[in-house]
C-alpha cells in the first residue's frame, strides 16, 4: 500500500466490509475504458466501476459542459428556476418513457428511491405498504435499505419505515418457488396479486426491471407486463428502479423500454451524468405531478437540482446521439454475450451466463447441483469466497470486475471496443480455471 492508500484506509471507511480486509489501490488517472494506479499499472474496467461510468473516462464534452456551468452559476437554492434545470428537463423528456413528465433531483440512487416511496405514500395515502423483492438492492439509508431484499438489509434491522412486504423474484436459474419456466405459468408474477389483495393497504411496488447487483437477473418476457397489469388493476403504483439499468446499459435508454412498460415512477442515478458528477432522479407521471398541485410536496434537499449535476445531463444525452451508442451497445452486447457463452463451454465452474446489452452476469457453481461458492449468509459474516479471490486475481491481471458472492457482473463502459472485450475474455479465461479446480463432479 502506498502513502496515499494508507491515509485513506486509516481515516476513511471502506464500505460494505470489515475494515481490516480493505487494501485500496491508489488510482491516479483514467481514460476510455482503462484506469491506472500510482505505479502506472493499467486496469481494464469490465464493470464500469459500480455499473455507472457508462461513457467511460475522460469524455471531453461532458467535462466541458460541467466546467461551463461552474463558471456560470455553481449553486442556487432549488426554489429558484435556472436555465440548466430547464435544459436538463428538456433532454430528459426526450429519452424517458412517455409516462414520466415531472422530476425531483437529488444526488444518489438511494435518495431517488427515498423520494419515490415518500411520493407513493403521499399520493396513495392512507395506503402505505410497498412491495419489494428479496433479490434486490434499492439503497443504503434506512428507508431504501428497508426496501432492499438482499443481505445488506440484515445489518439495518429493525427497519424504519414499516410496511415493506417482500416477494420472490423471477430468478429462473435458482427459482425461489422451485418451479421451471415456462411450466411455472409465471407463479412469481401472479403471486403479486395475491399479496396485494391480502395485504390490502399497498401503495406501490418497486422493482429493478433487470436485477442488478444481485446477479443481473433478466426476467422472462411475460414477467414485467404481468406485474404492470396487476398493479394497474389494483390501483398500485409501479415504481421502476432504473438506477443501474438505465442509460443504455440494456440497449435501450431504460430497461422498461424492452417490454414497453410505462412506469408511474422511475428512479435513476449513476449514469444520468455518466458519473462525472453525482445525481439522483425521481421521475413521476402527469397524474402524480398534478396530485401535488394542491397537496404539499413534503420533500427536499439543499443539493437538490444542483446546477453542476444538472449540467452533465444534456451533454451525456448528446454524446449518446453523437456516438450512436445504443446501436453500439447492441453490437458489442451481442459480441460480449457470445464470448461469455464460449467461456461457459470451456469452464465447468460457470453455471450460468445471462444478460442483455452490456449487462451480463457470469454465475459460478462448485458442483453439478449448481451449489454457489458462497451465499448471502457468508457475505453477512464477512467471509471471503473463492469468487472474491479470483476477482482479486483478475485485478492482478489488469482487469477490474465487480463481483457478488458467486458471480461476476460484466458491464463495461458502453464505449468498449471488440479488441478490449477480447483482452478481458482472455484474462477471464485464465483466472476462471482456478475455480474449475475447486469444482467437484
Ligand atoms: N438502486 C439500484 C438498483 C442500485 O443498483 C443502487 C446502487 O447500486 C441503488 C439503488 C443505490 O444507488 P446509490 O449507490 O447511488 O445510492
XYZ file of C-alpha atoms and ligand atoms in Angstrom:
457
model
C 0.000 0.000 0.000
C 1.415 3.455 -0.880
C 1.227 6.514 1.429
C -1.981 7.794 -0.148
C -3.785 4.499 0.366
C -2.503 4.251 3.948
C -4.028 7.630 4.929
C -7.243 6.831 3.059
C -7.542 3.480 4.805
C -6.727 4.833 8.252
C -9.049 7.831 8.229
C -11.935 6.939 5.906
C -14.252 3.950 5.662
C -14.111 1.218 3.072
C -17.776 0.385 2.608
C -19.664 -2.908 2.919
C -16.728 -4.699 4.528
C -14.639 -5.295 7.603
C -12.041 -2.518 7.615
C -9.111 -4.839 8.320
C -9.565 -6.563 4.940
C -9.578 -3.333 2.948
C -6.408 -2.744 0.926
C -7.286 0.002 -1.520
C -5.278 0.596 -4.675
C -4.451 4.252 -5.323
C -5.902 5.304 -8.674
C -4.287 8.312 -10.281
C -5.883 8.673 -13.716
C -8.298 7.101 -16.179
C -9.010 7.256 -19.908
C -11.536 5.468 -22.114
C -12.205 2.048 -20.552
C -8.972 1.983 -18.528
C -7.827 3.343 -15.171
C -4.259 3.471 -13.808
C -2.717 3.021 -10.358
C 0.096 5.002 -8.755
C 2.642 2.535 -10.157
C 1.367 3.217 -13.682
C -0.301 -0.205 -13.942
C -3.300 -0.254 -16.294
C -6.666 -1.868 -15.481
C -9.458 -2.562 -17.938
C -12.722 -1.611 -16.249
C -15.030 -4.539 -17.003
C -17.842 -3.329 -14.714
C -17.896 0.456 -15.259
C -16.936 0.608 -11.554
C -20.327 0.083 -9.880
C -22.135 -0.109 -13.249
C -22.129 3.664 -13.531
C -19.292 5.000 -15.704
C -21.285 4.301 -18.853
C -19.431 6.773 -21.107
C -16.041 5.663 -19.849
C -13.416 8.060 -18.538
C -12.236 11.430 -19.801
C -15.153 12.396 -22.044
C -14.189 15.935 -23.041
C -17.679 17.109 -23.998
C -19.235 16.143 -20.672
C -16.310 17.668 -18.778
C -16.595 20.887 -20.782
C -20.302 21.307 -20.068
C -19.662 20.902 -16.327
C -16.841 23.455 -16.460
C -19.039 25.936 -18.302
C -21.723 25.654 -15.639
C -19.138 26.124 -12.886
C -18.155 29.407 -14.494
C -21.786 30.491 -14.893
C -23.577 29.534 -11.669
C -22.288 26.995 -9.182
C -25.193 26.890 -6.777
C -28.573 28.407 -6.099
C -31.378 27.265 -3.830
C -33.655 24.747 -5.561
C -36.532 27.192 -5.003
C -35.205 29.231 -7.985
C -35.501 28.386 -11.671
C -32.302 28.045 -13.706
C -31.526 27.616 -17.380
C -29.506 24.486 -16.657
C -32.533 22.919 -14.928
C -34.729 23.723 -17.924
C -32.172 22.191 -20.310
C -31.777 19.061 -18.192
C -35.516 18.521 -18.072
C -35.969 19.090 -21.814
C -33.280 16.495 -22.533
C -34.759 14.025 -20.064
C -38.200 14.305 -21.620
C -36.672 13.151 -24.938
C -35.370 9.873 -23.506
C -37.659 8.939 -20.597
C -40.654 6.614 -21.009
C -43.622 8.755 -22.159
C -45.440 8.339 -18.837
C -42.716 10.230 -16.934
C -43.163 14.004 -17.146
C -42.006 15.570 -13.882
C -38.756 15.218 -11.935
C -37.268 15.568 -8.488
C -33.466 15.796 -8.492
C -31.203 14.599 -5.689
C -27.661 13.255 -5.571
C -27.836 9.436 -5.437
C -29.883 6.371 -6.305
C -30.601 5.901 -2.621
C -32.158 9.355 -2.369
C -34.059 8.847 -5.620
C -35.737 5.795 -4.061
C -36.325 7.542 -0.734
C -38.238 10.229 -2.630
C -40.115 7.596 -4.646
C -41.550 5.813 -1.612
C -42.424 9.069 0.121
C -44.225 10.244 -3.018
C -46.047 6.912 -3.419
C -47.263 7.050 0.162
C -48.360 10.690 -0.098
C -50.262 10.031 -3.321
C -51.907 6.807 -2.173
C -52.491 7.818 1.470
C -53.872 6.077 3.557
C -52.383 3.134 1.628
C -48.758 2.891 2.709
C -47.301 -0.568 2.049
C -44.616 -1.061 -0.594
C -43.934 -4.411 -2.233
C -40.277 -5.166 -2.993
C -38.343 -8.303 -3.925
C -35.922 -10.338 -1.857
C -33.258 -10.360 -4.510
C -32.952 -6.589 -4.783
C -30.929 -3.546 -3.819
C -32.520 -0.108 -3.566
C -30.058 1.883 -1.464
C -28.316 2.201 1.864
C -30.239 4.714 4.021
C -32.912 3.431 6.369
C -35.861 3.881 4.024
C -34.165 2.443 0.952
C -32.364 -0.361 2.809
C -35.781 -1.350 4.173
C -36.881 -1.829 0.558
C -33.703 -3.752 -0.241
C -34.099 -7.517 -0.071
C -30.522 -8.835 -0.020
C -28.259 -9.432 2.993
C -27.305 -5.758 3.292
C -30.772 -5.194 4.802
C -29.975 -7.539 7.717
C -27.433 -5.095 9.151
C -30.097 -2.387 9.378
C -32.790 -4.216 11.300
C -35.192 -3.255 12.789
C -36.232 -1.133 9.845
C -37.858 2.225 9.528
C -40.259 2.854 7.974
C -42.516 -0.196 8.396
C -44.780 -1.536 5.728
C -42.430 -3.195 3.232
C -43.706 -6.557 2.024
C -41.275 -8.778 0.141
C -41.953 -11.188 -2.697
C -39.865 -13.813 -4.534
C -38.177 -12.856 -7.782
C -38.029 -14.322 -11.309
C -34.594 -15.887 -10.800
C -35.071 -18.881 -13.049
C -31.549 -20.267 -12.560
C -32.469 -20.967 -8.904
C -36.228 -20.472 -8.831
C -37.223 -19.458 -5.275
C -40.520 -21.316 -5.804
C -38.696 -24.399 -7.120
C -40.580 -24.238 -10.427
C -39.440 -24.333 -14.055
C -40.191 -21.690 -16.668
C -42.475 -21.746 -18.699
C -44.413 -24.527 -16.912
C -44.491 -22.305 -13.815
C -47.074 -20.064 -15.552
C -45.290 -17.083 -14.032
C -46.240 -18.051 -10.496
C -43.894 -15.370 -9.063
C -45.617 -12.613 -11.063
C -49.127 -13.831 -10.292
C -48.255 -14.062 -6.610
C -48.045 -10.242 -6.612
C -51.821 -10.041 -6.941
C -52.312 -12.436 -4.023
C -50.020 -10.296 -1.875
C -51.742 -7.033 -2.840
C -55.203 -8.415 -2.070
C -54.162 -9.907 1.259
C -52.004 -7.021 2.431
C -54.787 -4.601 1.498
C -53.004 -1.256 2.033
C -50.467 -1.465 -0.801
C -49.404 1.895 -2.278
C -46.708 0.731 -4.671
C -44.441 -1.996 -5.971
C -40.763 -1.241 -6.577
C -38.534 -3.423 -8.726
C -35.369 -3.339 -10.761
C -36.582 -4.290 -14.268
C -33.396 -6.348 -14.523
C -31.992 -7.160 -11.097
C -28.540 -5.590 -10.883
C -26.110 -6.122 -8.000
C -27.896 -9.342 -7.125
C -26.685 -11.037 -10.263
C -28.148 -9.451 -13.434
C -31.396 -11.389 -13.429
C -33.273 -10.859 -16.698
C -36.940 -11.777 -16.144
C -38.921 -13.983 -18.538
C -40.581 -11.828 -21.187
C -44.085 -12.004 -19.656
C -42.990 -11.082 -16.130
C -42.934 -7.279 -16.162
C -46.042 -6.831 -18.371
C -47.907 -9.159 -15.977
C -46.822 -7.223 -12.899
C -47.623 -3.899 -14.594
C -51.124 -5.173 -15.399
C -51.675 -6.404 -11.832
C -50.529 -3.028 -10.460
C -52.967 -1.196 -12.764
C -55.892 -3.421 -11.889
C -55.284 -3.000 -8.173
C -54.547 0.725 -8.090
C -50.941 0.188 -7.038
C -48.110 2.425 -8.309
C -45.462 0.705 -10.435
C -42.027 2.039 -9.465
C -39.153 1.084 -11.775
C -35.742 1.353 -10.100
C -33.501 2.053 -13.090
C -30.556 3.276 -11.056
C -28.392 0.568 -12.612
C -30.333 -0.485 -15.719
C -30.877 2.986 -17.170
C -28.829 4.929 -19.669
C -28.212 2.497 -22.481
C -26.938 -0.371 -20.372
C -29.552 -2.764 -21.799
C -29.510 -1.462 -25.450
C -32.429 0.859 -24.641
C -32.452 4.177 -22.828
C -34.198 2.384 -19.984
C -34.766 -1.328 -19.393
C -38.563 -0.876 -19.172
C -38.500 0.069 -22.876
C -37.635 -3.547 -23.695
C -41.098 -4.609 -22.569
C -42.948 -1.376 -23.480
C -43.687 -0.713 -19.797
C -44.768 2.774 -18.745
C -43.987 3.130 -15.026
C -45.780 5.544 -12.680
C -42.466 6.409 -11.040
C -38.980 5.841 -12.448
C -35.865 6.323 -10.370
C -32.408 6.630 -11.843
C -28.963 7.970 -10.872
C -25.453 6.638 -11.569
C -25.072 7.166 -15.303
C -27.559 10.004 -15.887
C -24.423 12.117 -15.645
C -22.160 9.234 -16.727
C -20.959 9.618 -13.103
C -18.955 12.745 -13.836
C -20.992 14.424 -11.059
C -23.455 12.914 -8.546
C -27.143 12.751 -9.414
C -30.378 11.077 -8.359
C -33.590 11.437 -10.352
C -37.131 10.555 -9.316
C -39.405 10.879 -12.353
C -43.183 10.738 -11.933
C -46.273 10.567 -14.136
C -48.510 13.512 -15.042
C -51.177 12.273 -12.606
C -48.720 12.193 -9.725
C -47.395 15.621 -10.694
C -50.926 17.011 -10.707
C -51.708 15.484 -7.332
C -49.168 17.821 -5.760
C -50.751 20.956 -7.258
C -52.963 21.158 -4.186
C -51.166 18.739 -1.904
C -47.948 19.517 -0.027
C -44.782 18.141 -1.710
C -43.132 17.310 1.598
C -39.562 16.624 0.474
C -36.313 18.397 -0.467
C -32.540 18.721 -0.055
C -30.004 21.580 -0.084
C -28.211 19.923 -3.017
C -31.443 19.136 -4.864
C -31.372 20.203 -8.537
C -27.717 21.150 -8.145
C -26.657 23.150 -11.235
C -23.373 21.259 -11.604
C -25.083 17.862 -11.563
C -27.762 19.011 -13.984
C -25.219 20.459 -16.421
C -23.964 16.978 -17.308
C -27.343 15.505 -18.312
C -27.827 17.171 -21.739
C -24.151 16.568 -22.562
C -24.493 12.856 -21.779
C -27.578 12.528 -23.969
C -25.852 14.398 -26.815
C -22.910 12.002 -26.530
C -25.238 9.022 -26.844
C -26.639 10.536 -30.029
C -23.297 11.632 -31.473
C -21.743 8.196 -30.894
C -24.944 6.298 -31.809
C -24.285 4.477 -28.586
C -27.479 2.434 -28.375
C -26.576 0.721 -31.686
C -23.014 0.248 -30.482
C -24.266 -1.387 -27.250
C -26.420 -3.736 -29.304
C -23.479 -4.821 -31.471
C -20.946 -5.066 -28.635
C -23.506 -6.715 -26.349
C -24.085 -9.456 -28.898
C -20.356 -10.000 -29.244
C -19.724 -9.964 -25.487
C -22.601 -12.402 -24.911
C -21.168 -14.818 -27.498
C -17.686 -14.639 -25.994
C -19.047 -15.247 -22.480
C -21.018 -18.266 -23.758
C -17.743 -19.631 -25.157
C -16.251 -19.327 -21.677
C -19.212 -21.253 -20.286
C -18.485 -24.082 -22.731
C -14.870 -24.230 -21.554
C -15.316 -23.870 -17.778
C -17.338 -26.296 -15.688
C -17.408 -23.823 -12.792
C -19.586 -21.468 -14.861
C -23.168 -22.462 -14.084
C -24.960 -19.672 -15.908
C -24.288 -16.780 -18.260
C -27.167 -14.339 -18.636
C -27.699 -10.776 -19.697
C -28.637 -8.280 -22.358
C -26.841 -5.350 -23.980
C -23.682 -4.680 -21.994
C -25.159 -6.027 -18.761
C -24.144 -9.630 -18.028
C -23.565 -11.980 -15.131
C -21.293 -14.988 -15.048
C -22.527 -17.154 -12.181
C -20.145 -19.729 -10.718
C -21.041 -23.097 -9.195
C -18.898 -25.595 -7.355
C -20.663 -28.826 -8.343
C -23.203 -30.289 -10.756
C -26.031 -29.407 -8.349
C -25.221 -25.773 -9.070
C -24.132 -25.093 -5.478
C -22.852 -21.499 -5.250
C -19.324 -20.796 -3.985
C -20.785 -18.507 -1.308
C -24.164 -17.235 -0.133
C -25.584 -14.046 1.371
C -25.069 -15.650 4.772
C -21.316 -15.773 4.013
C -21.324 -12.139 2.894
C -23.176 -11.183 6.073
C -20.464 -12.832 8.159
C -17.808 -11.014 6.146
C -16.301 -14.250 4.779
C -14.172 -14.087 1.642
C -15.237 -16.524 -1.095
C -13.233 -18.246 -3.822
C -15.034 -15.953 -6.268
C -13.741 -12.899 -4.340
C -10.241 -14.348 -4.554
C -10.499 -14.933 -8.286
C -11.807 -11.364 -8.768
C -8.649 -10.221 -6.984
C -6.511 -12.427 -9.265
C -8.240 -10.853 -12.245
C -7.356 -7.416 -10.872
C -3.717 -8.523 -10.616
C -4.017 -9.496 -14.291
C -5.197 -5.932 -15.051
C -8.978 -6.377 -15.301
C -11.394 -4.957 -12.725
C -14.684 -6.721 -12.128
C -17.485 -6.044 -9.629
C -18.494 -9.340 -8.059
C -21.218 -10.876 -5.879
C -20.793 -13.916 -3.599
C -20.838 -16.329 -6.539
C -20.909 -14.223 -9.704
C -19.143 -11.526 -11.707
C -21.082 -8.566 -13.091
C -19.761 -7.927 -16.592
C -20.849 -4.413 -17.518
C -18.063 -2.484 -19.243
C -18.320 1.168 -20.294
C -20.670 1.355 -23.276
C -17.872 2.714 -25.469
C -15.919 -0.560 -25.232
C -14.450 -1.964 -28.480
C -14.167 -5.542 -29.714
C -10.437 -5.828 -29.058
C -10.949 -4.604 -25.475
C -13.624 -7.277 -24.978
C -11.159 -9.862 -26.331
C -8.488 -8.662 -23.902
C -10.913 -9.094 -20.988
C -12.104 -12.526 -22.156
C -8.508 -13.826 -22.348
C -7.869 -12.765 -18.767
C -11.210 -14.166 -17.574
C -10.415 -17.452 -19.301
C -7.138 -17.665 -17.398
C -8.391 -16.899 -13.876
C -11.648 -18.892 -14.054
C -9.508 -22.045 -14.359
C -8.768 -21.519 -10.654
C -12.458 -22.023 -9.863
C -12.616 -25.093 -12.113
C -10.009 -26.712 -9.838
C -12.445 -26.448 -6.913
C -15.354 -27.929 -8.885
C -16.480 -31.351 -7.604
C -18.103 -33.768 -10.038
N -30.937 1.056 -6.794
C -30.202 0.199 -7.502
C -30.889 -0.741 -8.448
C -28.814 0.174 -7.378
O -28.097 -0.704 -8.092
C -28.195 1.087 -6.495
C -26.726 1.086 -6.331
O -26.019 0.229 -6.771
C -29.009 1.969 -5.765
C -30.366 1.933 -5.939
C -28.389 2.950 -4.817
O -27.750 3.947 -5.538
P -26.586 4.829 -4.858
O -25.459 3.921 -4.585
O -26.303 5.879 -5.899
O -27.157 5.435 -3.628
